[in-house]
XYZ file of C-alpha atoms in Angstrom:
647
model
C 111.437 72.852 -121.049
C 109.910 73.366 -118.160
C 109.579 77.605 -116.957
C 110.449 78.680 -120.416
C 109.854 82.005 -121.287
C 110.569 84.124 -124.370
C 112.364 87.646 -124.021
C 112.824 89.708 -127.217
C 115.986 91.512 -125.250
C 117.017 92.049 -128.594
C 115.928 92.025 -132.436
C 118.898 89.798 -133.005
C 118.265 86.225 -131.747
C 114.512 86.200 -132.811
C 116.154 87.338 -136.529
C 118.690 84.355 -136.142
C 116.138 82.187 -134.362
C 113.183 82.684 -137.490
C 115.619 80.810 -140.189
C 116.451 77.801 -137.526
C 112.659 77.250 -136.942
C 111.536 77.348 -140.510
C 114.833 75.208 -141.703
C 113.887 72.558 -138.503
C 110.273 72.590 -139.453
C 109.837 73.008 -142.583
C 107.754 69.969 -143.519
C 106.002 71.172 -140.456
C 105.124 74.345 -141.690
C 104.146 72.625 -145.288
C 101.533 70.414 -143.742
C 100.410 73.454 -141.324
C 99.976 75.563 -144.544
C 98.198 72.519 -146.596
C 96.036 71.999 -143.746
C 95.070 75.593 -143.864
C 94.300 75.179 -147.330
C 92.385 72.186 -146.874
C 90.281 74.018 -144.195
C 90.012 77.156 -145.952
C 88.533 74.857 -148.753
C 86.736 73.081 -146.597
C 85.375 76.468 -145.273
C 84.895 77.737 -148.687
C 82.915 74.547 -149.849
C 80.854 75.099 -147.043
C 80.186 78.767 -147.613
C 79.764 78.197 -151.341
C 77.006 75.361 -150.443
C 75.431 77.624 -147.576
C 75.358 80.572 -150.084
C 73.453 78.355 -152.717
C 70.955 77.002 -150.147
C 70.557 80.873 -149.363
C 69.836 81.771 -153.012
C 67.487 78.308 -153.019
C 65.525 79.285 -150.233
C 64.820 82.756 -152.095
C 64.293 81.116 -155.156
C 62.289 78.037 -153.484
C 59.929 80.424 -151.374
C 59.745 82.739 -154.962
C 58.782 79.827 -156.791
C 56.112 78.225 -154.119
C 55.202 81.682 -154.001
C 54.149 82.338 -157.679
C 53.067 78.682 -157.593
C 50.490 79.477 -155.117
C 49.573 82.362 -156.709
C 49.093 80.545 -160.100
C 46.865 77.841 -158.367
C 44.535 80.533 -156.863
C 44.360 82.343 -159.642
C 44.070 79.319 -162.013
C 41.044 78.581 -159.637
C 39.674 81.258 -159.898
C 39.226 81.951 -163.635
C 38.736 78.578 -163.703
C 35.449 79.218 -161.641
C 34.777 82.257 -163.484
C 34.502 80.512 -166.661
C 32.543 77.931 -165.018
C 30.005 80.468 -163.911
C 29.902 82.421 -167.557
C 29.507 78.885 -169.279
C 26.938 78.267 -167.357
C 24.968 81.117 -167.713
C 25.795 81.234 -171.894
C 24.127 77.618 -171.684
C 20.761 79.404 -169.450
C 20.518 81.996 -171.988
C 18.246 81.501 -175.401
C 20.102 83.713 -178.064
C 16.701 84.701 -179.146
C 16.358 87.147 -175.809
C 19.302 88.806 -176.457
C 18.467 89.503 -180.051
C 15.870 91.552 -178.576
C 17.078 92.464 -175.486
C 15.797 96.591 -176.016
C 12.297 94.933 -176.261
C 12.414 92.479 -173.181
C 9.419 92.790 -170.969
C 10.736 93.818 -167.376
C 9.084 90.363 -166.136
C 11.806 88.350 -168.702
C 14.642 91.064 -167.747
C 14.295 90.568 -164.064
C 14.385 86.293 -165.167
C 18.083 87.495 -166.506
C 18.965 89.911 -164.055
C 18.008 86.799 -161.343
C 20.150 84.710 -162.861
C 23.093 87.117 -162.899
C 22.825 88.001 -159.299
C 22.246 84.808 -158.215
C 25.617 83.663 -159.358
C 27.207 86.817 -159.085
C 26.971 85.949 -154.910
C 29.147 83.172 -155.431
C 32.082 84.984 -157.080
C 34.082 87.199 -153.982
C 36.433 87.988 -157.480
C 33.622 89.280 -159.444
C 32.500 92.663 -159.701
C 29.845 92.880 -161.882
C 28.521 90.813 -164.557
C 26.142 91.567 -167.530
C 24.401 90.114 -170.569
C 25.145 92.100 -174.043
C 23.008 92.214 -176.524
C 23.278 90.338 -180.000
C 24.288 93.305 -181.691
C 26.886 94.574 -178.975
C 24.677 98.126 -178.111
C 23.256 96.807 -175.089
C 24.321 95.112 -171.259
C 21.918 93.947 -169.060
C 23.402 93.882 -165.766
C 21.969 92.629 -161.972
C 20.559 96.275 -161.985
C 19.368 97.165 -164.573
C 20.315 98.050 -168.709
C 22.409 100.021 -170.355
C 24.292 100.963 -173.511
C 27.481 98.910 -173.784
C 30.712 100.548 -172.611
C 33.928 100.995 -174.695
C 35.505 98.073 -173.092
C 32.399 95.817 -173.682
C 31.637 96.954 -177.037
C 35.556 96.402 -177.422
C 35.030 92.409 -176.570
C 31.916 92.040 -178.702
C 34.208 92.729 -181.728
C 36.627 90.563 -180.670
C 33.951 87.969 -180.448
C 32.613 89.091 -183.590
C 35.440 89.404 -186.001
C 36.946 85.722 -184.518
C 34.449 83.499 -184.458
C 36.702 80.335 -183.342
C 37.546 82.999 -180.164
C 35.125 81.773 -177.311
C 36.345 83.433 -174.257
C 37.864 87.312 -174.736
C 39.890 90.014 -171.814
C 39.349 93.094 -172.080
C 42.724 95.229 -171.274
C 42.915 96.880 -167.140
C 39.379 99.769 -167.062
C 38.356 101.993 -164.358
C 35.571 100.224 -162.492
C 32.144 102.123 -162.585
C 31.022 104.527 -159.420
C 35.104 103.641 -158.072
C 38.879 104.477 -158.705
C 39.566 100.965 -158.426
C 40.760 98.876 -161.666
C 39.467 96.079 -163.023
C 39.263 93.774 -166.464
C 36.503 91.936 -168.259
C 36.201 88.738 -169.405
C 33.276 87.664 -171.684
C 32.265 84.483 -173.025
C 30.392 84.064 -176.824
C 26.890 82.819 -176.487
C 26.358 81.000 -179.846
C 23.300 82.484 -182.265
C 21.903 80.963 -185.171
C 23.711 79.793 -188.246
C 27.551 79.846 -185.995
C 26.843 83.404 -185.787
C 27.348 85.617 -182.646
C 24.285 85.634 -180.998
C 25.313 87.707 -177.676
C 27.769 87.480 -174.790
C 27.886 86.571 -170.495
C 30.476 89.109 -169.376
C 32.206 89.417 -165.682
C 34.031 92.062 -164.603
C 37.442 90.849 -162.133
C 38.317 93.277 -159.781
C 42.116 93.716 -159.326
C 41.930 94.161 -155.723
C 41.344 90.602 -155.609
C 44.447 90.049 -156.686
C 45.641 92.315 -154.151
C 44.031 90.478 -151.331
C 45.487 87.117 -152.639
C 48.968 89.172 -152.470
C 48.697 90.295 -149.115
C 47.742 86.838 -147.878
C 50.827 85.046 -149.075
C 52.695 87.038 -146.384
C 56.079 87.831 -148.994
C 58.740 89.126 -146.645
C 59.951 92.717 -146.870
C 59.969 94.577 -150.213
C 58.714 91.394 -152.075
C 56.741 92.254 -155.059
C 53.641 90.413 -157.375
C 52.891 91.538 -160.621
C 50.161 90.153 -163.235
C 50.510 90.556 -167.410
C 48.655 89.459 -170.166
C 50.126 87.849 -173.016
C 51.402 91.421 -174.582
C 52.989 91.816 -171.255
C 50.593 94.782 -170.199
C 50.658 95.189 -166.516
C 47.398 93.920 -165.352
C 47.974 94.233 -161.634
C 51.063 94.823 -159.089
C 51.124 94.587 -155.309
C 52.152 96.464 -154.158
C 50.606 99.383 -156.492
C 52.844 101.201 -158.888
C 50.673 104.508 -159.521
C 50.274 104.881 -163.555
C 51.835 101.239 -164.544
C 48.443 99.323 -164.577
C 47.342 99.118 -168.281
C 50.213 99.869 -169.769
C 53.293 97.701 -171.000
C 55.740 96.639 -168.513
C 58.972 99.209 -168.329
C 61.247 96.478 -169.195
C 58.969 94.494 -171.784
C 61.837 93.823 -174.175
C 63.737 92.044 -171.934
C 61.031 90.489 -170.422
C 60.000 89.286 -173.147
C 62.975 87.200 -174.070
C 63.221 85.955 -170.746
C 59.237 84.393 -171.055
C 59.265 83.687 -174.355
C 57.938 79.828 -174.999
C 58.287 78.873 -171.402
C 55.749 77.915 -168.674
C 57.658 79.170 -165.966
C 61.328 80.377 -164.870
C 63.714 82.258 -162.400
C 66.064 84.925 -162.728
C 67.209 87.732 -161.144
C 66.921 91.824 -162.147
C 66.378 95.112 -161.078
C 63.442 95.963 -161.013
C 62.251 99.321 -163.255
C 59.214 100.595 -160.966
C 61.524 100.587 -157.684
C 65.221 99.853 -158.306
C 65.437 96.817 -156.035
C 67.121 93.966 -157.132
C 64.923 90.809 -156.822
C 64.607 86.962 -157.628
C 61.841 87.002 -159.611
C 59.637 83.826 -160.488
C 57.052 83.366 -163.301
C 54.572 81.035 -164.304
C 52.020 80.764 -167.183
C 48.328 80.176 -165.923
C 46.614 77.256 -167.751
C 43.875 77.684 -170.337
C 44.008 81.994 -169.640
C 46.418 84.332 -171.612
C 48.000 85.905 -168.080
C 51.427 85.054 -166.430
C 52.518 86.089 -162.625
C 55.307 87.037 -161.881
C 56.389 87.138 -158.136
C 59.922 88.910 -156.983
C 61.630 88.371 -153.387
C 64.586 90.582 -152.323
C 67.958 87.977 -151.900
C 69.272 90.126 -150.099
C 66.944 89.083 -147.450
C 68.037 85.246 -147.602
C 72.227 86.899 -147.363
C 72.083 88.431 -144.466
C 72.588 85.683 -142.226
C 74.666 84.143 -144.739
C 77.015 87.435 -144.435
C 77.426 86.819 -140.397
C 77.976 83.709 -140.874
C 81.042 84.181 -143.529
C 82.563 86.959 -141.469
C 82.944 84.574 -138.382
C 84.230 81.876 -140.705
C 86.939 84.025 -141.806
C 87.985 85.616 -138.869
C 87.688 82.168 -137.379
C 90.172 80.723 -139.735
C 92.487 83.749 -139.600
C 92.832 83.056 -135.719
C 93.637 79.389 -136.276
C 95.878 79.821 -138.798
C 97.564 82.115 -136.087
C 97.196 79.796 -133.423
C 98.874 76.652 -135.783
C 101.654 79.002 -136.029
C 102.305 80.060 -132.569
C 101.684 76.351 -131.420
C 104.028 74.911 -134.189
C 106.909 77.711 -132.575
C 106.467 77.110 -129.197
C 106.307 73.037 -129.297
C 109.694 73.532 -131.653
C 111.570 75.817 -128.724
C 109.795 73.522 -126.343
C 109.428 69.841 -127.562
C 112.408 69.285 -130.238
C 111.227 65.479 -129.867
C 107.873 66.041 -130.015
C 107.978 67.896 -133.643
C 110.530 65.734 -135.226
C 107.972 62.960 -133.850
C 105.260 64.802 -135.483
C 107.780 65.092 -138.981
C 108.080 60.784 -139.039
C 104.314 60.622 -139.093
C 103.236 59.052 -142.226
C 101.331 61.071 -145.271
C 98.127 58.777 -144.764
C 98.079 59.425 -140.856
C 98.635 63.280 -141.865
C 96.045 63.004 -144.559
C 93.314 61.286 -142.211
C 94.244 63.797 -139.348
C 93.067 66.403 -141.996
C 89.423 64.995 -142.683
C 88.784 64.228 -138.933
C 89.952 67.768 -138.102
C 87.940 69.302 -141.218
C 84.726 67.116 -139.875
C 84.629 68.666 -136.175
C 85.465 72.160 -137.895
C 82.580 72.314 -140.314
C 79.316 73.282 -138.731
C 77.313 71.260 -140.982
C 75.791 67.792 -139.280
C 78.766 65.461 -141.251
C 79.447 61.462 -140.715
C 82.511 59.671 -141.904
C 81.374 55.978 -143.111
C 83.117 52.942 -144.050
C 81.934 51.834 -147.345
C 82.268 48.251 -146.960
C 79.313 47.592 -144.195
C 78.054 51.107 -144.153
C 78.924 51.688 -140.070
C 79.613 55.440 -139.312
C 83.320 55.924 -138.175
C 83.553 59.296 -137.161
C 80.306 61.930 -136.707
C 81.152 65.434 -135.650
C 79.177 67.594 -132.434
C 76.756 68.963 -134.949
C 75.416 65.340 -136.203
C 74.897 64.313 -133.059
C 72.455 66.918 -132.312
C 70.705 66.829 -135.384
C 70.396 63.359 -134.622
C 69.468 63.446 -130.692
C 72.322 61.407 -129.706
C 75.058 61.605 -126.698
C 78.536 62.555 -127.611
C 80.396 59.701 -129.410
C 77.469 57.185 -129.436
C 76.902 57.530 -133.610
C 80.415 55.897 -133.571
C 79.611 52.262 -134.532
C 75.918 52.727 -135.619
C 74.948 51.528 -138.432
C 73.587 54.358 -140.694
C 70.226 53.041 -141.729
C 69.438 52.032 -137.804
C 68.712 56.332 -138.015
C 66.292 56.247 -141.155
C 62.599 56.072 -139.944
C 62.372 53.882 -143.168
C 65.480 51.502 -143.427
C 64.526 50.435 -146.750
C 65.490 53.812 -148.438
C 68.920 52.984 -147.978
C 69.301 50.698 -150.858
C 68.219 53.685 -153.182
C 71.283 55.842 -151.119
C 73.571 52.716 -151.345
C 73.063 52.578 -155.168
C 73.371 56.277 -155.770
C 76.607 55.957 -153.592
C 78.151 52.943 -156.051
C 76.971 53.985 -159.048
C 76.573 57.512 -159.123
C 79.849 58.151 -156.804
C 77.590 60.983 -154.886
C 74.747 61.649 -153.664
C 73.086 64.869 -153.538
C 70.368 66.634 -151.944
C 68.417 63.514 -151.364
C 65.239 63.663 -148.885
C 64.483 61.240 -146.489
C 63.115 60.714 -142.809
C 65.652 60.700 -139.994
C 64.076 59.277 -135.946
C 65.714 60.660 -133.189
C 66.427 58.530 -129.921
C 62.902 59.752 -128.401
C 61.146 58.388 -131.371
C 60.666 61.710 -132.705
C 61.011 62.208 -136.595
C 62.401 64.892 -139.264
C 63.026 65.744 -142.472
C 66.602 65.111 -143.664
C 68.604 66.044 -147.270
C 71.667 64.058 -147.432
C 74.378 65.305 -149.625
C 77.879 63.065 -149.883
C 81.304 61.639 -152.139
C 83.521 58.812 -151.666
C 86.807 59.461 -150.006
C 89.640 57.776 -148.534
C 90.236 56.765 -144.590
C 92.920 54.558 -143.579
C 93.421 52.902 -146.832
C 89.876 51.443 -146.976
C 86.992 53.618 -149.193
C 84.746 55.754 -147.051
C 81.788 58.453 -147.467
C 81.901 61.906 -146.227
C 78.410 62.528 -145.869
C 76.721 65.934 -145.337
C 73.252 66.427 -143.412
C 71.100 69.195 -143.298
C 67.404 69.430 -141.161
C 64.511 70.728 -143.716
C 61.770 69.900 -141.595
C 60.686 73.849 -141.562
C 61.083 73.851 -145.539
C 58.989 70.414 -145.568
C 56.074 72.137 -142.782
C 56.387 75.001 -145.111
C 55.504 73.298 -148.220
C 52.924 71.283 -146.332
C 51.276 74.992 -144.971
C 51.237 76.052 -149.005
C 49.706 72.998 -149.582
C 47.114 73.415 -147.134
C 46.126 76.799 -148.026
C 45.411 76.365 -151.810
C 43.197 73.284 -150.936
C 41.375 73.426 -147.668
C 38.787 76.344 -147.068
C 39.717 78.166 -144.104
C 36.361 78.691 -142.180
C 35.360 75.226 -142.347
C 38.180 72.808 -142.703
C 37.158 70.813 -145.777
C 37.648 71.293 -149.626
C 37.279 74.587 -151.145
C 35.905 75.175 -154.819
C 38.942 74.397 -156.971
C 40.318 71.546 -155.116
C 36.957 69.893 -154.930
C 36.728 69.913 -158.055
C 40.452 68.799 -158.997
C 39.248 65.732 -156.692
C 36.049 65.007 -158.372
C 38.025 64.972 -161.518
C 40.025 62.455 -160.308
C 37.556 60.243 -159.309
C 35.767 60.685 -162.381
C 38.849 59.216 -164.406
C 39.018 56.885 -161.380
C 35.014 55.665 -161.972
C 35.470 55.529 -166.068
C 38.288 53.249 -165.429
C 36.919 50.842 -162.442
C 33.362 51.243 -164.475
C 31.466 52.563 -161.129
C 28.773 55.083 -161.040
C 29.214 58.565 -159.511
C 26.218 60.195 -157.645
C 26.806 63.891 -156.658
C 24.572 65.866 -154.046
C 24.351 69.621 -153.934
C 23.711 70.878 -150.610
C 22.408 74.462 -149.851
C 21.405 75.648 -146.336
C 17.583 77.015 -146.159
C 17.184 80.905 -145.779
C 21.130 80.891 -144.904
C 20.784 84.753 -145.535
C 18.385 85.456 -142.630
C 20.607 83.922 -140.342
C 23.381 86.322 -141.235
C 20.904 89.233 -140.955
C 19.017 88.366 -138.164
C 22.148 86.857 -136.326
C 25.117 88.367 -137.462
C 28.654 86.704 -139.819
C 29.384 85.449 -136.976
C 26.408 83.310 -136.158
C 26.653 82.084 -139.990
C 30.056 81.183 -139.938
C 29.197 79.087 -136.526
C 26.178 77.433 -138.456
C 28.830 76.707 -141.686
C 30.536 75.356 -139.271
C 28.574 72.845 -137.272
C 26.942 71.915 -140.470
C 30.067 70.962 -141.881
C 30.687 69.013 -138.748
C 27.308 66.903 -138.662
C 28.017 66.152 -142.313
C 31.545 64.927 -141.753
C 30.762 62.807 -139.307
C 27.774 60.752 -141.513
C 30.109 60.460 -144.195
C 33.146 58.026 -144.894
C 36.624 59.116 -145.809
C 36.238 57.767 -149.655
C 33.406 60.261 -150.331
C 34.759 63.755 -151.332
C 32.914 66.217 -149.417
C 33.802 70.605 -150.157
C 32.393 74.078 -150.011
C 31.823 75.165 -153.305
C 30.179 78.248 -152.598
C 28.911 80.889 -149.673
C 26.009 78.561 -148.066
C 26.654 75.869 -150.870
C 28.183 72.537 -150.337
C 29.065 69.330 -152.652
C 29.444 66.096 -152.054
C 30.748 63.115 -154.366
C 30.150 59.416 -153.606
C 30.366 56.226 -155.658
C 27.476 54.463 -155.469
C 25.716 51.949 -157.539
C 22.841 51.097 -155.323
C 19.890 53.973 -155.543
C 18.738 52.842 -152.343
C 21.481 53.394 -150.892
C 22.089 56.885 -152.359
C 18.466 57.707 -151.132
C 19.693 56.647 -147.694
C 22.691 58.410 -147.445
C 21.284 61.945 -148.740
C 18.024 61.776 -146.855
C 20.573 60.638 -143.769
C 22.290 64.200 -144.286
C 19.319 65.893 -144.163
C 17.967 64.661 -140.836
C 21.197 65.340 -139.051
C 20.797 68.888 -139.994
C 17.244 69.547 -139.629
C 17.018 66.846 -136.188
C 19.124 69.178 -133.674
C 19.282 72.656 -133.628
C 22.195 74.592 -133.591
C 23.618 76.644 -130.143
C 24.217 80.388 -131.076
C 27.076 81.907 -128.963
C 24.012 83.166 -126.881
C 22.927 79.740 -125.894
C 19.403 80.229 -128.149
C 18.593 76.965 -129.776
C 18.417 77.749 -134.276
C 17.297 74.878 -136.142
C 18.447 75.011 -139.505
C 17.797 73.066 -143.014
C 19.059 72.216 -145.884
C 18.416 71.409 -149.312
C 19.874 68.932 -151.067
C 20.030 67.882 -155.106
C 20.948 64.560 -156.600
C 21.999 63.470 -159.774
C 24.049 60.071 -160.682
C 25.593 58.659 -164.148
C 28.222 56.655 -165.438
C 31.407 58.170 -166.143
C 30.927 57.838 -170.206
C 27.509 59.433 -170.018
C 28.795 62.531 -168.878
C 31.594 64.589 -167.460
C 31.539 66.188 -164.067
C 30.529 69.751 -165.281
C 27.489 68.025 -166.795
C 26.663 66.152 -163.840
C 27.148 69.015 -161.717
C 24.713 71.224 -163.862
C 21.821 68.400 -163.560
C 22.534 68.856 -159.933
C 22.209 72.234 -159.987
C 18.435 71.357 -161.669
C 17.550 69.164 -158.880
C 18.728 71.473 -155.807
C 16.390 74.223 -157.705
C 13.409 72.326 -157.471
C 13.813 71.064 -153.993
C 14.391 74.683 -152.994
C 11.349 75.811 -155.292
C 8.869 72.764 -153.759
C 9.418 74.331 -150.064
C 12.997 73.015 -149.035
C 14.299 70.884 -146.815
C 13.755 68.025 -148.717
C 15.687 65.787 -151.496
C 15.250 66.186 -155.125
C 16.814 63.340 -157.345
C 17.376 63.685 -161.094
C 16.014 61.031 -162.892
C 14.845 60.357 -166.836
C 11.864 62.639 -166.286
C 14.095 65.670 -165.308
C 16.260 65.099 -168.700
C 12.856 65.154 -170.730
C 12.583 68.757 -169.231
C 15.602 69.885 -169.117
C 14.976 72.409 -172.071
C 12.397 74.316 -170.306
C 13.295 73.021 -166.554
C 14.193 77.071 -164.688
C 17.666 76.882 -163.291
C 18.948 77.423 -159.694
């Protein structure tokens, strides 16, 4: 009715006028009200699912968190160990049985050896021989009567004689307030008995650094415990806690108890904030981490977004009902039209309505040929398309790789959903991203159909990819650092036993590396790292595993069979070092050296810590016969291996 108007002149027509409208449009009303339903389950679904993903992220970043955490830790003690075996194996028993007596020329042979690893350790504090009889450590400096903590481990040692690696609980570091623990390693005597021990001391501030380099967000906590759930270390510090058992050990304790890792969430006892805490075992060492993010954090957004949802709702809920009043005092016609329309027209109104009201990227498709009926605004961003062109597509034509979509179509027919599934979307400009596809069958005009949900983890997959990155590539020079050198090499190594091929390994150390620091400056030695690394990249193919396994010391793994070839290739290295010198940031010319130790077998021979110790031989004497030159380990070396001096 054209220049209609409503005037409330008086209460009574709009009291006689409510029962008409809700007698005429009843049904109306009914749908209006089961469409609100439908939304505000709709709405809810959504919120649910976007209050899960929430509480994933938290527990996602928690868990790649402690992950990371674990993995540089793992490497760590891994290295640690690797260090203290080696120096057990250096070590005749004999010396430490009289250590008291040692000349000062045969303690300052030990005390070399110590230091001279010790260098290669940032973790390590201090490490020490003890004597057979547990009175006496010889450290880098010089010796002394054994502490309470070491005495402590050389009963340990000595009352378990199966025990071949002992922790000492959290001690005071010497000449510091900082807190550290020791680990020591048995060094076998005669008879099985204990002939001595190779101890380190591991300074909990690295564990502190490695903290404060994850980057946790705000109020995120890391904690270390030993097996007896003793508070090793906490970042950030809780004063008094370290070395004793955690506040909330008993339930703790249930929680940990015969797993390898978990989630859950508590408050925590040190600072009453409620966190999602992960935890993971570390392999091989009696230690678990534990590493706790604030959800609240991951809700906030979460919170906005549920408050505009509702209110969102509430106004269209409103609006339905002031439309449906008007159009009945306006358009009698119209509604009783609207009444005749069919429960499958209603019913298919709903899901195209609920699709363009959800923000979520969604797509309606037809089952039968997999062509996308409907997509709402959202989708069609995600997907870099113009309104209404992903109408008529046919969904694989969007997958970088269309031959996922059989795995999607089966999980779709068999399954009857798919969910959270990961796979490679390409947008119109050729650009790609990371998509997780969730979805259920429905029904759309009488035929079977798929309500599909999309969601963009491209930052989640970059984020992973950054994790990655950082517990594998060293971060001054670009290549492999010390654990994930070696996780390759022992991959090859199972690689070469199985393929029967030989593995060579070269151990590289730059010439008076030292004096370029002091004379130059850390920044002058981190240019030479550098460019060194870069001249050796370049001479060396992408099968050969090439990492930084210490300060100045490098390591590189190739399968070769042909010696002549292996000559080539190291004494190849060498000249591209020593043939150019290297352009300080002040434009003066430094030619610089290197090093370089050899040593081949065949998988069965020997594993890769062996081969790396006859390395280790051969990079001493080329160091030892002037440097800058090649030392290969051949039979001869092996005939003197008992009395060859190690590097």
């Amino acid at each position: 009715m054209p220049g209609f108007s409503l005037r409330l002149t008086s209460t009574r027509p709009l009291r006689q006028d409510i029962p008409a409208f809700v007698a005429a449009r009843r049904k109306l009303l009914s749908w209006l009200g089961l469409a609100g339903l439908v939304v505000a389950a709709l709405i809810a679904w959504e919120l649910h699912q976007s209050h899960l993903d929430a509480r994933n992220a938290s527990r996602l970043a928690a868990q790649n968190l402690s992950a990371l955490l674990k993995e540089q830790l793992d490497g760590a003690f891994r290295e640690t160990d690797l260090v203290l075996r080696d120096l057990a194996g250096k070590v005749d028993p004999q010396l430490l049985a009289r250590l008291g007596k040692l000349p000062a020329n045969e303690q300052r042979l030990l005390r070399n050896l110590l230091d001279e690893k010790l260098s290669t350790l940032p973790q390590i504090d201090e490490m020490s021989y003890l004597s057979a009889d547990g009175q006496l450590a010889l450290n880098t400096d010089r010796l002394l009567p054994a502490n309470p903590a070491q005495r402590q481990l050389w009963l340990q040692l000595s009352d378990n004689p199966g025990l071949e690696l002992a922790f000492s609980k959290p001690v005071s570091l010497p000449g510091s307030q900082d807190m550290g623990f020791v680990v020591a390693r048995r060094i076998p005597g005669p008879d099985g008995k204990l002939g001595g021990a190779v101890l380190a001391t591991v300074t909990l501030e690295y564990f502190n650094q490695l903290a404060r380099q994850l980057q946790a967000p705000e109020r995120g906590a890391f904690a270390l415990l030993d097996i007896n759930l003793i508070l090793v270390g906490r970042y950030p510090e809780v004063e008094g806690g370290i070395g004793k058992p955690i506040n909330n050990a008993k339930l703790i304790d249930e929680w940990v108890n015969g797993r390898s890792s978990g989630y859950t969430v508590f408050v925590s006892p040190y600072d009453q904030v409620e966190r999602g805490v992960s935890f993971r075992r570390l392999e091989n060492f009696p230690f678990l981490v534990m590493v706790g993010l604030p959800e609240n954090s991951y809700l906030a957004d979460w919170r906005l977004k549920a408050g505009a949802y509702a209110t969102a709702y509430l106004l269209l809920m409103l609006f339905g009902v002031a439309m449906a009043w008007r159009g009945w005092r306006e358009a009698q016609l119209a509604l009783a039209v609207q009444l005749s329309t069919s429960r499958m027209a209603e019913r298919d109104g709903h899901i195209l309505r609920a699709l363009e009201t959800i923000s979520r990227p969604l797509l309606l498709l037809r089952a039968s040929d997999d062509t996308i009926l409907h997509a709402n605004q959202a989708a069609e961003l995600l997907c870099g398309k113009a309104p209404g062109t992903l109408s008529g597509l046919w969904l694989p034509s969007l997958y970088l790789r269309p031959e996922q979509h059989a795995e999607v179509r089966e999980q779709l027919t068999e399954r009857q959903a798919i969910t959270a599934y990961e796979l490679r979307f390409i947008r119109r400009d050729g650009q790609s991203f990371w998509v997780e596809m969730s979805g259920s069958p429905i029904e759309y005009q009488e035929q079977p159909a798929y309500f599909l949900s999309l969601q963009d983890i491209s930052e989640r997959k970059a984020t992973q990819e950054t994790l990655w990155r950082k517990a594998t590539v060293d971060t001054l020079t670009g290549i492999a650092n010390r654990g994930y050198f070696l996780e390759r090499a022992e991959q090859e190594w199972y690689r070469a036993r199985r393929y029967q091929h030989r593995l060579c390994l070269l151990l590289l150390d730059i010439d008076h590396f030292k004096q370029v620091n002091d004379s130059y400056g850390h920044d002058a030695g981190d240019l030479v790292l550098r460019a060194f690394t870069d001249r050796l990249r370049n001479e060396l193919r992408e099968t050969d595993v090439f990492g930084r396994v210490g300060g100045e010391e490098f390591a590189i793994l190739l399968l070769e069979n042909d010696d002549a070839r292996l000559h080539q290739v190291a004494e190849r290295l060498r000249t591209a070092l020593a043939a150019e010198p290297i352009l300080l940031p002040s434009g003066a010319p430094l030619y610089v050296t290197v090093s370089i130790g050899s040593a081949h077998c065949q998988p069965e021979e020997m594993d890769i810590e062996a081969l790396m110790k006859l390395a280790d031989r051969a990079l001493y004497q080329a160091k030892h016969a002037g440097r800058n030159q090649v030392v290969y380990f051949d039979a001869s070396h092996a005939e003197r291996q008992a009395g060859l001096p190690d590097a």
